[in-house]
Amino acid sequence: MFDALNGSEDLVEESEDVLADKAFVSDARFEWGIHSFVGHGKVGGEFCGHFKRLNGCLGRDGSHNVVDLHGRDFRGKIALQSVFMRCYSPQCPICYDAGWARREAESGAGRLLEASKQFGLVEHGTASVPLKDYDRLLKMDVKGFKAYWRYVEGLLLARGVVGGCTMFHPVRYNPVDGWYWSPHWHFLGVLVPSYGRCRRCLNKVCLGRNREFERCKVNGFEAVTRREYLKDGFIVKIFARRGKVWHTYFMDGEKVVVDGDEDNIFGTLAYQLSHAGLVVGSKRASVVHWFGVCSYRALKVTVARRKQLCPICDGEFVQIRRLDLDVVLPDGCGVHIVDGCGSDGEPLFVEMFGGS
């Protein structure tokens, strides 16, 4: 969960009771004009954060009788995860991160992956507003802000970002001064021509400060964005480092991170959405905009729901239940590796057939 008080990502899971009792209301310290953070509104409902069911993998057919290359012994262990009730509102301080942001990221990653089949790799970047527009943007009403958002997407199209999604971030964080007004947009999208030609470029002539980009012969993104900067004053950057998929689980009180090889589009989207900007008091909060070849009109795609897989055997999670109600479940909504049997050798959990 992203902590707006200290600007860091809090990886400590919250207990069911903490989630249920949490009732954060909007704080003027985190409002800039009409803008605030997601998760800084009122709780969506009385059941937000309450326990719903238990999912897990019991390791049928001996699939958990293994020891991995790091020496972690999974014999006799099972994987489980608590599922909580969510209202899926970006304004709810309980559900915005684990509920709304993850669901939006799941849907958005599916759209971007579909677009990448035709237009190449999905890139992550930022578009920073010029200083001359800071005060103007701070004083804008909702109608003017929506028009300015469309203007920013037009600037991205002019730079070769043919489609993607944009998310407004009203502020940046400084360890000394805290949050300060610095409006910018994060975007994930596809580029034509691909950013690969700039990533592989050995000359790097267009990265100079004295109009060296005019000597760039391949007319890649870095040269085009510097040419467009002279017209509109927007600093648009693509992040050269590509984040990779990683999975986490908890075992014996420690957090284990498993790295993957695929580009982490879902994780990038989920993190950027977890601290994105939101118009204060809006009934239909729009945090993500889709444009170009990824717009809802241009791209029709049905995104399959992400399935939680077991970190031990890669099997799909199913609904399970406790045989002994005295067994204490781990706190939070993360995946936990626990003992599957008690001291007497009897199983502590059983699969609920027909559940999912």
Short mmCIF file of C-alpha atoms in Angstrom, two decimals:
data_model
loop_
_atom_site.label_atom_id
_atom_site.label_comp_id
_atom_site.label_asym_id
_atom_site.label_seq_id
_atom_site.Cartn_x
_atom_site.Cartn_y
_atom_site.Cartn_z
CA MET A 1 0.00 0.00 0.00
CA PHE A 2 1.30 3.49 -0.83
CA ASP A 3 1.70 5.68 2.23
CA ALA A 4 0.87 9.31 1.48
CA LEU A 5 2.34 10.46 4.79
CA ASN A 6 5.91 9.48 4.09
CA GLY A 7 6.01 8.87 0.35
CA SER A 8 7.01 5.23 0.55
CA GLU A 9 5.45 1.94 -0.40
CA ASP A 10 4.42 0.14 2.76
CA LEU A 11 4.82 -3.59 2.19
CA VAL A 12 3.49 -4.57 5.62
CA GLU A 13 0.12 -6.27 5.26
CA GLU A 14 -2.74 -4.98 7.40
CA SER A 15 -4.86 -7.24 9.55
CA GLU A 16 -8.56 -7.74 8.99
CA ASP A 17 -9.45 -5.71 12.09
CA VAL A 18 -7.27 -2.79 11.04
CA LEU A 19 -8.82 -2.79 7.57
CA ALA A 20 -12.34 -2.93 8.98
CA ASP A 21 -11.77 -0.09 11.44
CA LYS A 22 -9.86 2.14 9.03
CA ALA A 23 -11.97 5.21 8.12
CA PHE A 24 -9.74 7.82 6.53
CA VAL A 25 -11.40 11.06 5.38
CA SER A 26 -10.09 13.67 2.98
CA ASP A 27 -7.32 15.83 4.44
CA ALA A 28 -6.72 19.37 3.20
CA ARG A 29 -2.97 18.75 3.48
CA PHE A 30 -3.28 16.42 0.50
CA GLU A 31 -5.44 18.64 -1.71
CA TRP A 32 -4.08 20.89 -4.44
CA GLY A 33 -6.85 22.82 -6.17
CA ILE A 34 -9.37 20.22 -7.28
CA HIS A 35 -6.83 17.40 -6.98
CA SER A 36 -6.01 14.87 -4.28
CA PHE A 37 -4.79 11.26 -4.03
CA VAL A 38 -6.82 8.12 -4.62
CA GLY A 39 -7.84 6.51 -1.35
CA HIS A 40 -8.40 9.84 0.42
CA GLY A 41 -12.19 9.82 0.43
CA LYS A 42 -14.80 8.12 2.56
CA VAL A 43 -15.08 4.38 3.14
CA GLY A 44 -17.31 2.88 0.45
CA GLY A 45 -19.40 0.63 2.69
CA GLU A 46 -19.69 -0.95 6.11
CA PHE A 47 -18.34 -4.30 4.88
CA CYS A 48 -15.20 -2.96 3.17
CA GLY A 49 -12.19 -4.98 4.34
CA HIS A 50 -14.21 -7.70 6.09
CA PHE A 51 -13.15 -11.32 5.63
CA LYS A 52 -14.94 -13.06 2.74
CA ARG A 53 -13.34 -16.45 2.09
CA LEU A 54 -10.11 -18.43 2.07
CA ASN A 55 -8.37 -19.57 -1.14
CA GLY A 56 -5.38 -21.82 -1.39
CA CYS A 57 -3.57 -24.86 -2.79
CA LEU A 58 -3.32 -28.02 -0.68
CA GLY A 59 -0.70 -29.71 -2.87
CA ARG A 60 -2.54 -32.72 -4.20
CA ASP A 61 -0.62 -35.77 -5.51
CA GLY A 62 2.51 -34.80 -3.60
CA SER A 63 3.18 -31.65 -5.65
CA HIS A 64 4.36 -29.82 -2.50
CA ASN A 65 6.88 -32.49 -1.46
CA VAL A 66 9.80 -30.48 -2.81
CA VAL A 67 12.80 -28.47 -1.67
CA ASP A 68 13.69 -25.55 -3.94
CA LEU A 69 17.17 -24.49 -5.06
CA HIS A 70 17.38 -22.00 -2.17
CA GLY A 71 16.88 -24.74 0.41
CA ARG A 72 13.29 -23.82 1.28
CA ASP A 73 11.49 -26.99 2.36
CA PHE A 74 7.84 -27.12 1.25
CA ARG A 75 7.13 -30.66 2.42
CA GLY A 76 3.94 -30.69 4.47
CA LYS A 77 3.23 -27.06 3.56
CA ILE A 78 0.21 -25.48 1.85
CA ALA A 79 -0.33 -22.05 0.25
CA LEU A 80 -3.30 -19.93 1.29
CA GLN A 81 -4.64 -16.41 0.83
CA SER A 82 -7.43 -14.53 2.62
CA VAL A 83 -9.95 -12.74 0.40
CA PHE A 84 -11.70 -9.60 1.70
CA MET A 85 -14.82 -7.72 0.63
CA ARG A 86 -14.12 -4.72 -1.63
CA CYS A 87 -16.24 -1.87 -2.98
CA TYR A 88 -13.70 -1.18 -5.78
CA SER A 89 -13.93 2.59 -5.43
CA PRO A 90 -10.80 4.69 -6.07
CA GLN A 91 -11.85 7.00 -3.24
CA CYS A 92 -12.20 4.30 -0.55
CA PRO A 93 -9.14 4.22 1.76
CA ILE A 94 -9.65 0.49 2.38
CA CYS A 95 -10.36 -0.79 -1.12
CA TYR A 96 -8.50 1.57 -3.47
CA ASP A 97 -5.18 -0.32 -3.42
CA ALA A 98 -5.84 -4.04 -3.00
CA GLY A 99 -9.21 -3.77 -4.76
CA TRP A 100 -9.69 -0.96 -7.28
CA ALA A 101 -6.05 -0.42 -8.38
CA ARG A 102 -5.42 -4.12 -8.90
CA ARG A 103 -8.62 -4.62 -10.88
CA GLU A 104 -7.88 -1.59 -13.09
CA ALA A 105 -4.31 -2.81 -13.60
CA GLU A 106 -5.53 -6.27 -14.53
CA SER A 107 -7.87 -4.89 -17.18
CA GLY A 108 -5.35 -2.32 -18.41
CA ALA A 109 -2.51 -4.83 -18.75
CA GLY A 110 -4.74 -7.00 -20.93
CA ARG A 111 -5.50 -4.08 -23.27
CA LEU A 112 -1.85 -3.09 -23.53
CA LEU A 113 -0.70 -6.65 -24.18
CA GLU A 114 -3.26 -6.94 -26.97
CA ALA A 115 -2.03 -3.69 -28.53
CA SER A 116 1.59 -4.83 -28.22
CA LYS A 117 0.88 -7.77 -30.53
CA GLN A 118 0.52 -5.26 -33.38
CA PHE A 119 2.65 -2.30 -32.33
CA GLY A 120 5.51 -3.80 -30.30
CA LEU A 121 6.71 -3.41 -26.72
CA VAL A 122 4.73 -1.44 -24.15
CA GLU A 123 6.75 1.48 -22.77
CA HIS A 124 6.38 3.46 -19.54
CA GLY A 125 7.08 7.18 -19.43
CA THR A 126 6.17 10.58 -18.01
CA ALA A 127 4.98 13.87 -19.47
CA SER A 128 5.87 16.81 -17.21
CA VAL A 129 3.90 20.06 -17.42
CA PRO A 130 5.98 23.20 -18.23
CA LEU A 131 6.48 25.63 -15.34
CA LYS A 132 4.46 28.34 -17.09
CA ASP A 133 1.31 26.17 -16.77
CA TYR A 134 1.70 25.28 -13.08
CA ASP A 135 -0.51 28.06 -11.70
CA ARG A 136 -2.96 27.77 -14.55
CA LEU A 137 -3.45 24.05 -13.95
CA LEU A 138 -3.77 24.55 -10.19
CA LYS A 139 -6.68 26.99 -10.68
CA MET A 140 -8.51 24.99 -13.37
CA ASP A 141 -12.03 23.69 -12.88
CA VAL A 142 -13.03 20.15 -13.82
CA LYS A 143 -14.06 21.05 -17.38
CA GLY A 144 -10.82 22.87 -18.09
CA PHE A 145 -8.74 20.06 -16.58
CA LYS A 146 -10.39 17.46 -18.83
CA ALA A 147 -9.64 19.59 -21.88
CA TYR A 148 -6.01 19.97 -20.77
CA TRP A 149 -5.78 16.18 -20.32
CA ARG A 150 -6.89 15.68 -23.94
CA TYR A 151 -4.28 18.25 -24.98
CA VAL A 152 -1.55 16.22 -23.24
CA GLU A 153 -2.62 13.06 -25.05
CA GLY A 154 -2.35 14.95 -28.32
CA LEU A 155 1.24 15.85 -27.44
CA LEU A 156 2.01 12.19 -26.85
CA LEU A 157 0.53 11.25 -30.22
CA ALA A 158 2.75 13.88 -31.87
CA ARG A 159 5.79 12.19 -30.31
CA GLY A 160 4.92 8.76 -31.71
CA VAL A 161 2.99 7.32 -28.74
CA VAL A 162 0.18 5.97 -30.92
CA GLY A 163 -1.92 4.67 -28.03
CA GLY A 164 -2.01 3.76 -24.37
CA CYS A 165 -3.28 4.97 -21.02
CA THR A 166 -2.51 8.13 -19.06
CA MET A 167 -2.71 8.76 -15.30
CA PHE A 168 -2.44 12.21 -13.73
CA HIS A 169 -0.13 12.72 -10.74
CA PRO A 170 -0.51 16.17 -9.17
CA VAL A 171 2.59 16.18 -6.97
CA ARG A 172 6.08 14.83 -6.42
CA TYR A 173 7.81 13.98 -3.16
CA ASN A 174 10.93 15.51 -1.64
CA PRO A 175 12.36 14.01 1.59
CA VAL A 176 13.02 17.52 2.92
CA ASP A 177 9.92 19.45 1.84
CA GLY A 178 7.45 16.58 1.52
CA TRP A 179 4.78 16.69 -1.19
CA TYR A 180 4.93 19.67 -3.56
CA TRP A 181 2.85 20.72 -6.56
CA SER A 182 4.49 19.32 -9.70
CA PRO A 183 1.80 18.16 -12.16
CA HIS A 184 2.75 15.38 -14.56
CA TRP A 185 1.23 12.41 -16.33
CA HIS A 186 2.46 8.83 -16.28
CA PHE A 187 1.65 6.80 -19.37
CA LEU A 188 2.00 3.25 -20.60
CA GLY A 189 1.68 2.88 -24.33
CA VAL A 190 3.02 1.66 -27.64
CA LEU A 191 5.29 3.72 -29.89
CA VAL A 192 5.67 3.91 -33.69
CA PRO A 193 8.51 3.74 -34.48
CA SER A 194 9.53 1.56 -31.55
CA TYR A 195 11.67 3.00 -28.76
CA GLY A 196 14.01 0.07 -29.35
CA ARG A 197 16.01 2.05 -31.91
CA CYS A 198 16.82 4.65 -29.22
CA ARG A 199 17.47 2.00 -26.57
CA ARG A 200 19.98 0.23 -28.85
CA CYS A 201 21.53 3.43 -30.23
CA LEU A 202 25.29 3.67 -29.66
CA ASN A 203 25.70 7.26 -30.86
CA LYS A 204 23.40 8.97 -28.33
CA VAL A 205 23.87 12.22 -30.23
CA CYS A 206 20.29 13.31 -29.57
CA LEU A 207 20.83 13.30 -25.80
CA GLY A 208 23.08 16.38 -25.92
CA ARG A 209 22.00 19.81 -24.70
CA ASN A 210 23.02 21.94 -27.70
CA ARG A 211 20.47 20.90 -30.32
CA GLU A 212 22.54 17.85 -31.29
CA PHE A 213 19.23 16.03 -31.84
CA GLU A 214 19.01 17.85 -35.18
CA ARG A 215 21.83 15.61 -36.40
CA CYS A 216 19.96 12.41 -35.49
CA LYS A 217 19.54 10.46 -38.73
CA VAL A 218 17.09 7.77 -37.57
CA ASN A 219 14.48 10.27 -36.26
CA GLY A 220 13.82 8.19 -33.14
CA PHE A 221 11.72 9.13 -30.12
CA GLU A 222 14.52 10.97 -28.29
CA ALA A 223 15.08 13.27 -31.25
CA VAL A 224 11.37 13.82 -31.89
CA THR A 225 10.51 14.63 -28.27
CA ARG A 226 13.29 17.25 -28.11
CA ARG A 227 12.01 18.81 -31.31
CA GLU A 228 8.48 18.91 -29.92
CA TYR A 229 9.74 20.33 -26.61
CA LEU A 230 10.77 23.51 -28.42
CA LYS A 231 7.10 23.92 -29.43
CA ASP A 232 5.13 22.96 -26.30
CA GLY A 233 7.63 22.94 -23.39
CA PHE A 234 6.62 19.44 -22.21
CA ILE A 235 9.40 17.14 -21.01
CA VAL A 236 8.38 13.64 -22.12
CA LYS A 237 10.64 10.77 -21.06
CA ILE A 238 10.62 7.02 -21.60
CA PHE A 239 12.09 4.90 -18.81
CA ALA A 240 14.95 2.89 -20.27
CA ARG A 241 14.85 0.30 -17.47
CA ARG A 242 12.06 -2.22 -17.95
CA GLY A 243 10.59 -3.68 -14.75
CA LYS A 244 10.15 -7.45 -14.60
CA VAL A 245 7.41 -9.58 -13.11
CA TRP A 246 7.98 -10.57 -9.50
CA HIS A 247 5.89 -12.62 -7.11
CA THR A 248 5.90 -12.57 -3.33
CA TYR A 249 4.80 -14.88 -0.58
CA PHE A 250 5.34 -15.17 3.17
CA MET A 251 6.97 -18.19 4.79
CA ASP A 252 8.12 -18.61 8.40
CA GLY A 253 7.53 -14.92 9.05
CA GLU A 254 9.74 -13.76 6.18
CA LYS A 255 8.83 -12.22 2.84
CA VAL A 256 10.13 -14.10 -0.22
CA VAL A 257 10.42 -12.36 -3.60
CA VAL A 258 10.64 -14.46 -6.78
CA ASP A 259 11.81 -12.66 -9.93
CA GLY A 260 10.53 -13.43 -13.41
CA ASP A 261 11.52 -12.68 -17.01
CA GLU A 262 8.34 -11.06 -18.39
CA ASP A 263 7.78 -7.30 -18.48
CA ASN A 264 5.73 -6.30 -15.45
CA ILE A 265 2.96 -4.25 -17.08
CA PHE A 266 0.42 -5.22 -14.42
CA GLY A 267 2.74 -4.31 -11.54
CA THR A 268 3.71 -0.97 -13.09
CA LEU A 269 0.08 -0.03 -13.63
CA ALA A 270 -0.96 -1.12 -10.14
CA TYR A 271 1.80 0.92 -8.49
CA GLN A 272 1.16 4.09 -10.51
CA LEU A 273 -2.59 3.83 -9.83
CA SER A 274 -1.99 3.37 -6.09
CA HIS A 275 -0.87 7.02 -5.75
CA ALA A 276 -2.48 8.67 -8.78
CA GLY A 277 -4.40 11.93 -8.69
CA LEU A 278 -8.15 12.15 -8.21
CA VAL A 279 -10.56 15.06 -8.59
CA VAL A 280 -11.88 15.89 -5.11
CA GLY A 281 -15.58 15.16 -4.62
CA SER A 282 -16.19 13.80 -8.13
CA LYS A 283 -19.02 11.27 -8.33
CA ARG A 284 -17.61 9.54 -11.42
CA ALA A 285 -13.89 9.61 -10.73
CA SER A 286 -11.83 9.06 -13.88
CA VAL A 287 -8.26 8.21 -12.97
CA VAL A 288 -7.21 6.44 -16.18
CA HIS A 289 -7.75 7.68 -19.75
CA TRP A 290 -7.27 5.49 -22.82
CA PHE A 291 -6.37 7.12 -26.13
CA GLY A 292 -5.23 6.35 -29.68
CA VAL A 293 -5.12 2.73 -30.82
CA CYS A 294 -5.82 1.58 -27.24
CA SER A 295 -9.02 3.60 -26.79
CA TYR A 296 -12.24 1.74 -26.09
CA ARG A 297 -13.53 2.62 -29.54
CA ALA A 298 -10.41 1.50 -31.41
CA LEU A 299 -9.53 -1.66 -29.46
CA LYS A 300 -12.15 -4.25 -28.53
CA VAL A 301 -10.74 -6.83 -26.16
CA THR A 302 -12.07 -9.14 -23.45
CA VAL A 303 -9.58 -9.52 -20.62
CA ALA A 304 -9.57 -12.84 -18.80
CA ARG A 305 -9.48 -12.64 -15.02
CA ARG A 306 -6.04 -13.20 -13.51
CA LYS A 307 -5.82 -16.46 -11.61
CA GLN A 308 -3.81 -16.74 -8.43
CA LEU A 309 -1.25 -19.51 -8.84
CA CYS A 310 0.47 -21.48 -6.12
CA PRO A 311 4.09 -20.33 -5.59
CA ILE A 312 5.08 -23.94 -4.87
CA CYS A 313 3.53 -25.98 -7.71
CA ASP A 314 1.97 -23.31 -10.02
CA GLY A 315 -1.45 -24.87 -9.51
CA GLU A 316 -4.57 -22.70 -9.44
CA PHE A 317 -5.93 -21.62 -6.07
CA VAL A 318 -9.32 -23.03 -5.04
CA GLN A 319 -11.60 -22.18 -2.15
CA ILE A 320 -10.64 -23.96 1.06
CA ARG A 321 -11.82 -23.91 4.67
CA ARG A 322 -10.44 -24.58 8.12
CA LEU A 323 -11.30 -27.85 9.82
CA ASP A 324 -10.27 -26.39 13.17
CA LEU A 325 -11.59 -22.89 13.87
CA ASP A 326 -8.88 -22.42 16.52
CA VAL A 327 -6.28 -22.24 13.74
CA VAL A 328 -5.20 -18.59 13.45
CA LEU A 329 -5.08 -17.30 9.88
CA PRO A 330 -2.16 -15.07 8.82
CA ASP A 331 -2.86 -11.33 8.69
CA GLY A 332 -3.34 -9.48 5.40
CA CYS A 333 -4.27 -10.48 1.87
CA GLY A 334 -0.86 -11.81 0.77
CA VAL A 335 -0.03 -15.42 -0.07
CA HIS A 336 1.26 -17.37 2.92
CA ILE A 337 3.00 -20.75 3.14
CA VAL A 338 1.87 -22.56 6.32
CA ASP A 339 1.76 -26.05 7.79
CA GLY A 340 -0.99 -28.16 6.27
CA CYS A 341 -1.28 -30.56 9.21
CA GLY A 342 -1.34 -30.22 12.96
CA SER A 343 1.02 -31.83 15.48
CA ASP A 344 -1.14 -34.98 15.41
CA GLY A 345 -0.71 -35.33 11.65
CA GLU A 346 -4.34 -34.50 10.87
CA PRO A 347 -5.03 -31.98 8.05
CA LEU A 348 -5.99 -28.46 9.15
CA PHE A 349 -7.61 -27.39 5.86
CA VAL A 350 -9.83 -29.04 3.27
CA GLU A 351 -10.87 -28.06 -0.23
CA MET A 352 -14.45 -26.87 -0.74
CA PHE A 353 -15.59 -28.59 -3.90
CA GLY A 354 -17.50 -26.29 -6.21
CA GLY A 355 -15.78 -23.18 -4.74
CA SER A 356 -13.31 -20.98 -6.60
#
